[in-house]
mmCIF file of C-alpha atoms and ligand atoms in Angstrom:
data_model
loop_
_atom_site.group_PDB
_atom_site.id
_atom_site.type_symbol
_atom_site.label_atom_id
_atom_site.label_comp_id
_atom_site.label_asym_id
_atom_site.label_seq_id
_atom_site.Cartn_x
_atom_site.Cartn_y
_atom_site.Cartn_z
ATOM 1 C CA UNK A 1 9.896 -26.049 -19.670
ATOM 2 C CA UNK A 2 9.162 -22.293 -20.032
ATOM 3 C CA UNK A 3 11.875 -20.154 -19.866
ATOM 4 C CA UNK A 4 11.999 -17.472 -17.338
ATOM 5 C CA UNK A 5 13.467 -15.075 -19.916
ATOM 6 C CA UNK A 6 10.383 -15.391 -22.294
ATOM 7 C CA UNK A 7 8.044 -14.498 -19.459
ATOM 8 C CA UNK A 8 10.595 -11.861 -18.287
ATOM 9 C CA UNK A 9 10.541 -10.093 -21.855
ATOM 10 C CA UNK A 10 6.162 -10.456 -22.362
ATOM 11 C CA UNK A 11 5.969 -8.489 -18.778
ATOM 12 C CA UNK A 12 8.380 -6.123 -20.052
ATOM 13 C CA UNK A 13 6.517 -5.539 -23.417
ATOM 14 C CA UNK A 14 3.230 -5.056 -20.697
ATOM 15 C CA UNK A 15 4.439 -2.533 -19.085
ATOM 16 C CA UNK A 16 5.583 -4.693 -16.180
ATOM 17 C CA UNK A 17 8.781 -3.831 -14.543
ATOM 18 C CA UNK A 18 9.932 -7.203 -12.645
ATOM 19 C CA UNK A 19 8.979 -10.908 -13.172
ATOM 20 C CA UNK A 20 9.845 -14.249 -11.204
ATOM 21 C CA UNK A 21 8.484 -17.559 -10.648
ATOM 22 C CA UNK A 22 8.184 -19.141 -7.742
ATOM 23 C CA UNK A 23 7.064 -22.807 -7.447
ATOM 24 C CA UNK A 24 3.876 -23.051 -5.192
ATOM 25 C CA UNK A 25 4.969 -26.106 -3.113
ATOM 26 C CA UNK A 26 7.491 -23.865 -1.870
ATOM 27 C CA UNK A 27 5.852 -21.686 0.097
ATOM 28 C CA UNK A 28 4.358 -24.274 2.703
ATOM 29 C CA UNK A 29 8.084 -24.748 3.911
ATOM 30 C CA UNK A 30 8.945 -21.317 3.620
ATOM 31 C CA UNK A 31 10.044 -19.526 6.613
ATOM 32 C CA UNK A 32 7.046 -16.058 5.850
ATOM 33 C CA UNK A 33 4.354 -18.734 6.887
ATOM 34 C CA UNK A 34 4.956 -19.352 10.659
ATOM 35 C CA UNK A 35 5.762 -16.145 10.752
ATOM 36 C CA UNK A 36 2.867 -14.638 9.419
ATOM 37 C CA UNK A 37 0.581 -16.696 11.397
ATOM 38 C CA UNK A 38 2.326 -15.873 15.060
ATOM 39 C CA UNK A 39 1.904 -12.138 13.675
ATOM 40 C CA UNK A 40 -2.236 -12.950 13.294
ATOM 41 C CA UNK A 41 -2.068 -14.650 16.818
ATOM 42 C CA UNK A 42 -0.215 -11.760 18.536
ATOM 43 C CA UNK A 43 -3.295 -9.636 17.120
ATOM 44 C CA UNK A 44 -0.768 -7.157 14.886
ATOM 45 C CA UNK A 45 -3.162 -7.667 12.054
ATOM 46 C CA UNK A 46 -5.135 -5.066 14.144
ATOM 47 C CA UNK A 47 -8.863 -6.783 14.140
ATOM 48 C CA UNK A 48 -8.698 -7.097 10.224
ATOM 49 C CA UNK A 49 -10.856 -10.015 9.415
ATOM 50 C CA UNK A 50 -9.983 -10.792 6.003
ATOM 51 C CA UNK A 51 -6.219 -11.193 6.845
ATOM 52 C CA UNK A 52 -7.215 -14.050 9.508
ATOM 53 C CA UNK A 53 -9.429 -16.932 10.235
ATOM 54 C CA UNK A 54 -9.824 -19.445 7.700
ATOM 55 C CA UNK A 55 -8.391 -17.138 4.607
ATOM 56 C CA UNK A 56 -5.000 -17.249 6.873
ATOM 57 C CA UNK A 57 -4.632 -21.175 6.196
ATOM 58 C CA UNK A 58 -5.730 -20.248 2.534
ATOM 59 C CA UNK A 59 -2.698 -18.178 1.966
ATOM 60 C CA UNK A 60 -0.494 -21.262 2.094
ATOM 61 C CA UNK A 61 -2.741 -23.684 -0.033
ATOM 62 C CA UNK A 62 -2.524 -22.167 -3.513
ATOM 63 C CA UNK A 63 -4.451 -25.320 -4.564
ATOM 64 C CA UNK A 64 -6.944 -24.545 -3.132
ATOM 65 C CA UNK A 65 -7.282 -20.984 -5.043
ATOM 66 C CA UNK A 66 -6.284 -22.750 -8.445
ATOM 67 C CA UNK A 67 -6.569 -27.014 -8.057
ATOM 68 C CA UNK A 68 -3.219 -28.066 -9.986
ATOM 69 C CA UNK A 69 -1.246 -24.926 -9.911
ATOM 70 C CA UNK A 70 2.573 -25.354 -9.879
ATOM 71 C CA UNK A 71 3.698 -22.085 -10.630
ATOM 72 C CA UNK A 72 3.467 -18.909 -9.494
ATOM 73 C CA UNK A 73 4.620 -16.093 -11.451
ATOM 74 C CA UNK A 74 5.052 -13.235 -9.707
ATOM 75 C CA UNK A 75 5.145 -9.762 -11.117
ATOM 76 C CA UNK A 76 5.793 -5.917 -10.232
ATOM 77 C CA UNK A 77 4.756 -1.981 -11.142
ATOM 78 C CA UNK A 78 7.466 0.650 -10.425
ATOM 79 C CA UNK A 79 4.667 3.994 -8.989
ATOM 80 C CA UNK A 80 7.727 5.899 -7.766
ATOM 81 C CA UNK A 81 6.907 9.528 -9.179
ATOM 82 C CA UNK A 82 9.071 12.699 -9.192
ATOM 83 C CA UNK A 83 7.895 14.370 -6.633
ATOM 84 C CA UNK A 84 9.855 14.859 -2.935
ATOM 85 C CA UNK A 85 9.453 12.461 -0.719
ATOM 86 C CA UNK A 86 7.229 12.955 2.487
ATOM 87 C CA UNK A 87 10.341 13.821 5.023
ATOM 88 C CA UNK A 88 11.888 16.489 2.795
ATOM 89 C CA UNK A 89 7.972 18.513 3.152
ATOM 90 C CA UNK A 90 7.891 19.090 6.710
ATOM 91 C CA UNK A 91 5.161 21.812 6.180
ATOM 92 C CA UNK A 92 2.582 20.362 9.035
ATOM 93 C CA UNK A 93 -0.154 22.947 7.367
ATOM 94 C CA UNK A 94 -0.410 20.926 4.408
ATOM 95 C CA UNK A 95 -1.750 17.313 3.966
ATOM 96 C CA UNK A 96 0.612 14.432 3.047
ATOM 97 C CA UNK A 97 -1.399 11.777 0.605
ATOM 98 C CA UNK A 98 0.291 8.430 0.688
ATOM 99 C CA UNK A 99 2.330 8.449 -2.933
ATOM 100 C CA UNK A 100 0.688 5.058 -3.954
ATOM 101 C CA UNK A 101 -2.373 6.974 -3.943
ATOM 102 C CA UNK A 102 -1.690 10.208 -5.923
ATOM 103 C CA UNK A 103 -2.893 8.589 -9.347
ATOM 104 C CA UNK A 104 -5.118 5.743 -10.410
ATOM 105 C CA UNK A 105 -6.646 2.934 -8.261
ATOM 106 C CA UNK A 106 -3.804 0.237 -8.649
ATOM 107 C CA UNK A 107 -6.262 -2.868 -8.911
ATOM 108 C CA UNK A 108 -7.616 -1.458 -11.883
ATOM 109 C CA UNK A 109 -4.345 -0.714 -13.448
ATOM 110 C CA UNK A 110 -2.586 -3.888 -12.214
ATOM 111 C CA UNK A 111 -4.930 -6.120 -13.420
ATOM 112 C CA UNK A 112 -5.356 -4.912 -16.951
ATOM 113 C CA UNK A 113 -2.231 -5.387 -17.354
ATOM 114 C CA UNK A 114 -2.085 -8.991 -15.532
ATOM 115 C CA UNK A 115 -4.896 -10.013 -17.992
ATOM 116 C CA UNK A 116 -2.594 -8.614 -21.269
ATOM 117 C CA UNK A 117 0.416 -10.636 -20.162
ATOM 118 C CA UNK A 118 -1.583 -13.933 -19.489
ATOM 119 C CA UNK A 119 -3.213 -13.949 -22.928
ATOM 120 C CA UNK A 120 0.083 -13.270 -24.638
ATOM 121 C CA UNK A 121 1.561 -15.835 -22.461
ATOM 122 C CA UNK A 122 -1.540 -18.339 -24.065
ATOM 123 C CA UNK A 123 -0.489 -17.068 -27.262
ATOM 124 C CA UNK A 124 3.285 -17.508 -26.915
ATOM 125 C CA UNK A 125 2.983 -21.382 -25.438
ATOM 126 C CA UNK A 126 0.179 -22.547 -27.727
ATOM 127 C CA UNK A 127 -0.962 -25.326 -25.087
ATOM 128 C CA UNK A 128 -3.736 -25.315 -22.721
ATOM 129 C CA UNK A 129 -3.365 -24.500 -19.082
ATOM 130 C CA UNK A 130 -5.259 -23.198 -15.939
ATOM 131 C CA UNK A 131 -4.688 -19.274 -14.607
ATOM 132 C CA UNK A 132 -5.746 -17.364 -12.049
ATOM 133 C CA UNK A 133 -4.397 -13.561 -11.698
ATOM 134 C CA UNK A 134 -4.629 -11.966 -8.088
ATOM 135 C CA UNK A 135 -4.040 -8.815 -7.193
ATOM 136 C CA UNK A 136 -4.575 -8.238 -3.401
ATOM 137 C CA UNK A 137 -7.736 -9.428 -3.336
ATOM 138 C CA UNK A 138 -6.764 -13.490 -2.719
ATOM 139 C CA UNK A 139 -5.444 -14.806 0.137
ATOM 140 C CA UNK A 140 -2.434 -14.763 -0.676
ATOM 141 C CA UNK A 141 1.098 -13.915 1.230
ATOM 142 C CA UNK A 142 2.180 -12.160 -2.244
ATOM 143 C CA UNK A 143 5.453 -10.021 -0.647
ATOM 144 C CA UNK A 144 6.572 -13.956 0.511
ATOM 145 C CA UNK A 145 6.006 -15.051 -2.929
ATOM 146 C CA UNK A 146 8.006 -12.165 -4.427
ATOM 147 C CA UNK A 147 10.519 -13.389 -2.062
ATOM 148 C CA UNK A 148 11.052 -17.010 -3.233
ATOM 149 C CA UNK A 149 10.372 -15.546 -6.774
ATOM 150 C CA UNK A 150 13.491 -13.280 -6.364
ATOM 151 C CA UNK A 151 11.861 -9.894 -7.056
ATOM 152 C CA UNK A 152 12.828 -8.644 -3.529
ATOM 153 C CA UNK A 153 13.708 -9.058 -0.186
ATOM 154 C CA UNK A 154 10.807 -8.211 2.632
ATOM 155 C CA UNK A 155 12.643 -5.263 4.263
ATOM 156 C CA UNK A 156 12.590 -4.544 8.171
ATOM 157 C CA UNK A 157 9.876 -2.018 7.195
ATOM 158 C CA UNK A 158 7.683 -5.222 5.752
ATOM 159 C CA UNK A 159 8.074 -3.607 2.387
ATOM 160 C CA UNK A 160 9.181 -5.722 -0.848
ATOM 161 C CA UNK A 161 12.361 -4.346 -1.694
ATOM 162 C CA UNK A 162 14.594 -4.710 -4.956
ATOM 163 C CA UNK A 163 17.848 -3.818 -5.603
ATOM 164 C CA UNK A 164 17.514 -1.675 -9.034
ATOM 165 C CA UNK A 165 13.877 -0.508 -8.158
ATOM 166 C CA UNK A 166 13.418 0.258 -4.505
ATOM 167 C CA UNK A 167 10.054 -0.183 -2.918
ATOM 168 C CA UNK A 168 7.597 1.714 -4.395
ATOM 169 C CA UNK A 169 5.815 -1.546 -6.164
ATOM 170 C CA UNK A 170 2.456 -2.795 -7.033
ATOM 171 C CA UNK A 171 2.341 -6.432 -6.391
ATOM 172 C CA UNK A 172 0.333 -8.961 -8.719
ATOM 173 C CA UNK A 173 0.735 -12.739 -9.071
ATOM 174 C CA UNK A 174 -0.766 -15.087 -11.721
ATOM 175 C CA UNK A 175 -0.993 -18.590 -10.738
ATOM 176 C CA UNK A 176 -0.505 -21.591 -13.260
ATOM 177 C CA UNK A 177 -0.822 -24.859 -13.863
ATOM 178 C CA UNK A 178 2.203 -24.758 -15.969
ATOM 179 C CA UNK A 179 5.290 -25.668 -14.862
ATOM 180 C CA UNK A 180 7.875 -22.675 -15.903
ATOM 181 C CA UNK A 181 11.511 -21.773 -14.974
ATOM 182 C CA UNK A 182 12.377 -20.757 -11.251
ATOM 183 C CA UNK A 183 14.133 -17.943 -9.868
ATOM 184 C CA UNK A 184 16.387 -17.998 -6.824
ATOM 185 C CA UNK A 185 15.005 -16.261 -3.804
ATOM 186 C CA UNK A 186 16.302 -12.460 -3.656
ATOM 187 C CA UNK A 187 18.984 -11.769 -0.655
ATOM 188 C CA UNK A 188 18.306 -9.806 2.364
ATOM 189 C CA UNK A 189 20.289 -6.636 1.938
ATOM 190 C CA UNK A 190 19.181 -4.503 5.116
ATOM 191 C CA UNK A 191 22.115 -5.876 6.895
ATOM 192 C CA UNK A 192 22.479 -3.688 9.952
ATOM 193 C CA UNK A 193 20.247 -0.487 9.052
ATOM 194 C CA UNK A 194 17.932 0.272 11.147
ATOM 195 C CA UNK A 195 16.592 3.732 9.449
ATOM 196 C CA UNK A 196 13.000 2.645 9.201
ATOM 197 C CA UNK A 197 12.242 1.346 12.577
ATOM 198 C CA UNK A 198 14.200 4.318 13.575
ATOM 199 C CA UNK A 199 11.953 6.871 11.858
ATOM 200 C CA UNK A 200 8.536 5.541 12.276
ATOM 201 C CA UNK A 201 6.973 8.197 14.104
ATOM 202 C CA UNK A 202 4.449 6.208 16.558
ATOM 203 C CA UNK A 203 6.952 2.809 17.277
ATOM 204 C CA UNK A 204 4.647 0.746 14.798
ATOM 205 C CA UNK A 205 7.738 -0.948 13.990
ATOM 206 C CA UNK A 206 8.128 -3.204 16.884
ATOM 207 C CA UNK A 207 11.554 -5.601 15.201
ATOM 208 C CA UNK A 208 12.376 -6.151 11.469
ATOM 209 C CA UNK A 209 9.205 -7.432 9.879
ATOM 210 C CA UNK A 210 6.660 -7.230 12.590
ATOM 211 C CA UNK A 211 4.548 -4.146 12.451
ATOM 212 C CA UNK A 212 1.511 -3.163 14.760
ATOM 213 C CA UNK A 213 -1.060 -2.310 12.453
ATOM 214 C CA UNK A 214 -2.404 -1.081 15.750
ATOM 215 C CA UNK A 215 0.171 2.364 15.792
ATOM 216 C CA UNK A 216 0.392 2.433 12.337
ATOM 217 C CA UNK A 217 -0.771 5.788 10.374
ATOM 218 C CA UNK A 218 -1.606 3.602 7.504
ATOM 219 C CA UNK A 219 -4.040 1.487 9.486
ATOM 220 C CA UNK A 220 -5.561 4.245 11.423
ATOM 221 C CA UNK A 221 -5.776 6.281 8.280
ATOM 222 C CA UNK A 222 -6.695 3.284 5.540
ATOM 223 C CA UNK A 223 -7.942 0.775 7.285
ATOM 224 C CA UNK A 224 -10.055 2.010 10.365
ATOM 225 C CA UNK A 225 -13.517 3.235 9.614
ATOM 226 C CA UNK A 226 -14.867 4.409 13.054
ATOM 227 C CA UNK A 227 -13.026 6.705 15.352
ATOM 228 C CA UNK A 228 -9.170 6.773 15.649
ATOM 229 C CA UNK A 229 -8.408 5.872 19.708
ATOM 230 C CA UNK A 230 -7.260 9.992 21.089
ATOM 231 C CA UNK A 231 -3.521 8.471 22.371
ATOM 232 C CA UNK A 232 -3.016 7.673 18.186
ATOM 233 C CA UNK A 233 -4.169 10.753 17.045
ATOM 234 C CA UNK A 234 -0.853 13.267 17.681
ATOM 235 C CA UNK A 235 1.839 10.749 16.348
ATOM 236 C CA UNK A 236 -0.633 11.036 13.169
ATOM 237 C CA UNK A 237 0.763 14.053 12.056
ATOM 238 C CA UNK A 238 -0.602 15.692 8.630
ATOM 239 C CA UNK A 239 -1.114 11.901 6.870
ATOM 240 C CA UNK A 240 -4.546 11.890 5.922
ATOM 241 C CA UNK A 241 -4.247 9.031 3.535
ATOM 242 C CA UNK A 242 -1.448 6.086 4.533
ATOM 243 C CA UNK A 243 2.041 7.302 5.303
ATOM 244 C CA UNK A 244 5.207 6.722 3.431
ATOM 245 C CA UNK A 245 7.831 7.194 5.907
ATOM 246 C CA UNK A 246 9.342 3.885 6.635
ATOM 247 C CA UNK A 247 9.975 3.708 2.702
ATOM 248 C CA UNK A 248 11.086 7.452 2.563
ATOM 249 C CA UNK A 249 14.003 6.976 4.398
ATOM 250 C CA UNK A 250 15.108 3.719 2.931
ATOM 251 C CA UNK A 251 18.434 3.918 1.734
ATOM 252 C CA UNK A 252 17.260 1.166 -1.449
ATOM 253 C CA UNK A 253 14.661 4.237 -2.254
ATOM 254 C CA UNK A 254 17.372 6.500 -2.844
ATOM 255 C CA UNK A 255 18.358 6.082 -6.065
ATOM 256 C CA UNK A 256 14.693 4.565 -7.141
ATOM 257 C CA UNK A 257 14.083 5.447 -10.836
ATOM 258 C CA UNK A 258 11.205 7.732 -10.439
ATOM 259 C CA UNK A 259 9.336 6.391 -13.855
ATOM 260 C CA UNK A 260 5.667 5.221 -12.844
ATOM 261 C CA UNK A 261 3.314 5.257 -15.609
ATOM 262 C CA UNK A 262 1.336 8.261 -16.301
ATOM 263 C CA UNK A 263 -1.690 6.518 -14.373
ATOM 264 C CA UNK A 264 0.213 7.041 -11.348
ATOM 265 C CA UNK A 265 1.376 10.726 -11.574
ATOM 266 C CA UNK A 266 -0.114 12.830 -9.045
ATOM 267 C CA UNK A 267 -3.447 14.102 -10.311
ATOM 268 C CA UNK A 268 -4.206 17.840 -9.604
ATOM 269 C CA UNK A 269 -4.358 18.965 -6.380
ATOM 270 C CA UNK A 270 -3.163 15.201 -4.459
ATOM 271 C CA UNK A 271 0.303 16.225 -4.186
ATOM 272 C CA UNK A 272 0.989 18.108 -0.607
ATOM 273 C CA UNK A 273 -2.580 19.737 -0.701
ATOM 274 C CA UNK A 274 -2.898 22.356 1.732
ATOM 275 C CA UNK A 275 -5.402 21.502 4.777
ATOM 276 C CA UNK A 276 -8.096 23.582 3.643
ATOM 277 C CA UNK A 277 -8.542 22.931 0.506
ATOM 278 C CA UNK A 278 -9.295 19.173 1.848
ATOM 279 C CA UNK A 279 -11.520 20.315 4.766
ATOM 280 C CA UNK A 280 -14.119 22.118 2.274
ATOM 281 C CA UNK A 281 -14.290 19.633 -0.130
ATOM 282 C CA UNK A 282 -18.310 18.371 0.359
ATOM 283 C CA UNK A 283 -19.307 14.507 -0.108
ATOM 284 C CA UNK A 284 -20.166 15.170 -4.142
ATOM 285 C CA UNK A 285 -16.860 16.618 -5.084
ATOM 286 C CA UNK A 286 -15.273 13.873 -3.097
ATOM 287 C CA UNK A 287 -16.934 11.203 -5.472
ATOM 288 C CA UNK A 288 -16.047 13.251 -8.527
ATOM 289 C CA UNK A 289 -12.722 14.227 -7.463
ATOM 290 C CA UNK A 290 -11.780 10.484 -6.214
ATOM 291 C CA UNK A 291 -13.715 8.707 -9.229
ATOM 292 C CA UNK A 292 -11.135 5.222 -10.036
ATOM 293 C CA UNK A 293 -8.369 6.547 -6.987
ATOM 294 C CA UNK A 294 -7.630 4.105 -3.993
ATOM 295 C CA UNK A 295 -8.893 7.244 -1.974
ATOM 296 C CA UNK A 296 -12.681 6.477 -2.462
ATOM 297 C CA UNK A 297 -12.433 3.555 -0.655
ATOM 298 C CA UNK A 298 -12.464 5.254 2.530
ATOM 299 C CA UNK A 299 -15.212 7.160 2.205
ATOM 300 C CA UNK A 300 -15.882 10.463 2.494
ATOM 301 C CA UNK A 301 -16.824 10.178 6.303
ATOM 302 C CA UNK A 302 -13.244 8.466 7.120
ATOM 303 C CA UNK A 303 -11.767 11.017 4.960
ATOM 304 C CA UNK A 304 -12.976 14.102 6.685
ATOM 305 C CA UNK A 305 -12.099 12.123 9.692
ATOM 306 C CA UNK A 306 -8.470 11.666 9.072
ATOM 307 C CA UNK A 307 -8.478 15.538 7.182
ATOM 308 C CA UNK A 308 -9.794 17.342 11.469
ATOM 309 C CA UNK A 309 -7.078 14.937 12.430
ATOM 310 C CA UNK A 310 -4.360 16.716 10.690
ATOM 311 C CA UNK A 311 -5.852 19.751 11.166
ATOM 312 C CA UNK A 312 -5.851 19.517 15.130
ATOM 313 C CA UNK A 313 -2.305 18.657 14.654
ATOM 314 C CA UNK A 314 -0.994 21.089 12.658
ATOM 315 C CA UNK A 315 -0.392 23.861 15.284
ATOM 316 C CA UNK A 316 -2.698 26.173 12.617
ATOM 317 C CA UNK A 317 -5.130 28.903 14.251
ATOM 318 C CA UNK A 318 -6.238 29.368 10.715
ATOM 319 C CA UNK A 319 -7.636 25.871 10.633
ATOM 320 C CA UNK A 320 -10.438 27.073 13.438
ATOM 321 C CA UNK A 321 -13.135 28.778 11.459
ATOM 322 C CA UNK A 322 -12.994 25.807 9.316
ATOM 323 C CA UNK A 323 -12.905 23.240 12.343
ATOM 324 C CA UNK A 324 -15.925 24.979 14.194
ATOM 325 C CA UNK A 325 -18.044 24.463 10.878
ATOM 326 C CA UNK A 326 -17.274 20.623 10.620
ATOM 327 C CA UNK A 327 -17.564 20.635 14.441
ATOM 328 C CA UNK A 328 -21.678 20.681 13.489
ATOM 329 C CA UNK A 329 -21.453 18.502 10.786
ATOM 330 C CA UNK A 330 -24.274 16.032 10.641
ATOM 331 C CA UNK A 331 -21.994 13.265 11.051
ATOM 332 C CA UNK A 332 -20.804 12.464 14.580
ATOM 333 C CA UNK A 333 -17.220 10.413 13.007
ATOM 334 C CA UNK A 334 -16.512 14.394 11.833
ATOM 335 C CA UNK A 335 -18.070 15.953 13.942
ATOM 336 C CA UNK A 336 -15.614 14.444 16.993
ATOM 337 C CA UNK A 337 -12.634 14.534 15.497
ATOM 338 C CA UNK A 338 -13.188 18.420 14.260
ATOM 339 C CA UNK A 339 -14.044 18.963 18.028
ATOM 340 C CA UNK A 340 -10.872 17.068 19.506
ATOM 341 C CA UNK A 341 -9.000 18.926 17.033
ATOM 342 C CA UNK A 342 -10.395 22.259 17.735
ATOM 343 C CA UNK A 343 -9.546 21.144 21.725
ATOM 344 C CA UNK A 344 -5.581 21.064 20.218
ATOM 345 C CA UNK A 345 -5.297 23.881 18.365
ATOM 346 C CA UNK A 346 -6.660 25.940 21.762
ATOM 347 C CA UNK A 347 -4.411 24.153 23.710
ATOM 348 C CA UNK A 348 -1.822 25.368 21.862
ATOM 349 C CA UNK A 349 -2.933 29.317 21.654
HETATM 350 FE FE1 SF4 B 401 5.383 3.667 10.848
HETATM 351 FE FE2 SF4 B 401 4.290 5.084 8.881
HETATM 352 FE FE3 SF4 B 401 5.689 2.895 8.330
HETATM 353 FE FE4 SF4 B 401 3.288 2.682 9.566
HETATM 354 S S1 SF4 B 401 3.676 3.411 7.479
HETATM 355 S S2 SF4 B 401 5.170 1.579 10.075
HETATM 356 S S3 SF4 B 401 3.349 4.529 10.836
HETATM 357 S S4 SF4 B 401 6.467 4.788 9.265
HETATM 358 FE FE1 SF4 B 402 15.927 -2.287 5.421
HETATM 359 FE FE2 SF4 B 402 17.068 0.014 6.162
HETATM 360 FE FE3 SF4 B 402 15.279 -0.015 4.225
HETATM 361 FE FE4 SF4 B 402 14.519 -0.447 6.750
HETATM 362 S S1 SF4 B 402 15.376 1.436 5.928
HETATM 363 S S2 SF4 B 402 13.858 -1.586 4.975
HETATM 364 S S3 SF4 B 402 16.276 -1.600 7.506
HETATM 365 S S4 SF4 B 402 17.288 -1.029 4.203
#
């Protein structure tokens, strides 16, 4: 039997913050299942294909993503950063940039250093054994996993929470064939806060643990590609890339060690940009500026979307000359949502 101390100490030695182990058959009878799947039927997964239909079944059956795997150890990347927090910046002229964002696409990162630990862990054991490494690209309920594998609790604000480390955590599994050393599921220590659901700023938070990806920033702002629906647009605020404000106000964050590796420091110009500096960025810098960052993902179209958004929110008459030139752009997702935004700031004169 593996230890859980010797796979502990080879994350550590990667670079990665937390390990556990959970042991697959365990999440069939685990509680985050039904739960999950009356979340998909009540449509909060907000339309999102990949996190339904057949995949959703697929999240359970970890056999079926590795035949024989037993084990799944599960493993975690501190990206807290120095930098303020979104509710101590309440300038609504500047843009707030989700934090997990400010640096290096994560997947990349992550799974480098997934693929380090598993071939020391081949080296350390000396025996043969299947592996697969995921990192949020297989079905795969990974903050339930984390659970069982006592990394964290899944806090009201659906976040994986741990004690020592907060939530600001890149999640990555590998799944084994091996059978290794359990942890004990982590303890739910919300108790009776409320802070999150409190603070979310357009009710997304519906009870602990159910969000409505539906009046969620993050969705609108991530997820959606077309145009955000007008009655989401003011709760939006400045976020023109995710929001962090259920985690912002969690009391675990508070004392977070803010020591994210350097691929995850802000890079120039992410942190708290000012409005205009987004709106004239053109579709070339975009690619260059956005080259290996979660951002690209988007698109440039979404992201000039989600930048008139904030703009026609921000209570700014400086933001007009720049609004009436993307009010012509050639693309009708910008060219709306500069128009709508223009509408607000008149409103407002
Ligand atoms: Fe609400 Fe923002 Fe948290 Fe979404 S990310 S639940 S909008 S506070
Ligand atoms: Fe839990 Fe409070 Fe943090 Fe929300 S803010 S996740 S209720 S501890």
């Amino acid at each position: 039997m593996v230890q859980l101390e010797t796979i502990r100490q080879l994350a550590r030695q990667r670079g990665l913050y937390l390990a556990g182990v959970a042991r697959t058959s365990d999440l069939a009878a685990a509680p985050d299942l039904p739960f999950y799947n009356a979340w998909i039927e009540q449509g909060y997964h907000g339309g999102l294909a990949y996190l339904a239909g057949e995949r959703a079944f697929m999240r359970a059956d970890l056999e079926r993503l590795l035949p024989g795997a037993r084990s799944v150890i599960c493993l975690a990347l501190n990206y807290n950063t120095p930098p303020p927090y979104s509710t101590n910046l309440p300038d609504t002229t500047r843009a707030w940039i989700s934090r997990y964002a400010w640096g290096d696409d994560y997947h990349e990162v992550l799974r480098q250093k997934l693929g380090r630990f598993l071939a020391a862990l081949r080296r350390c054991l000396g025996i043969p054994f299947e592996a697969r490494i995921a990192v949020d690209t297989s079905p795969i309920l990974e903050r339930a996993l984390a659970r069982l594998a006592g990394i964290g609790w899944v806090g009201k604000n659906t976040c994986l929470i741990n004690q020592k480390l907060g939530s600001w955590l890149f999640l990555g599994e590998v799944l084994t064939t091996l059978e290794l050393e359990l942890d004990r599921p982590a303890p739910d220590r919300c108790g009776t806060c409320a802070r999150c659901i409190e603070a979310c700023p357009t009710g997304a938070l519906l009870q602990p643990r159910a969000l409505d990806s539906c009046r969620c920033i993050s969705f609108w702002t991530i997820e959606a590609r077309g145009p955000i629906p007008e009655a989401m647009r003011p709760g939006m605020g400045r976020h023109v890339f995710g929001c962090d404000i259920c985690q912002d106000v969690c009391p675990w964050n508070r004392k977070a060690p803010a020591d994210a590796p350097e691929e995850f420091r802000p890079r120039p110009g992410l942190f708290n940009p000012t409005l205009e500096q987004l709106a004239r960025i053109t579709e070339d810098q975009f690619r260059e500026m956005f080259r290996h960052s979660p951002i690209r993902r988007i698109r440039y179209r979404a992201f000039m979307r989600n930048v008139c958004t904030a703009m026609g929110n921000s209570g700014g008459p400086k933001f007009v000359p720049e609004l009436e030139r993307l009010a012509s752009h050639p693309d009708p997702l910008i060219r709306e949502h500069a128009q709508w935004a223009l509408k607000q700031l008149r409103v407002k004169d």
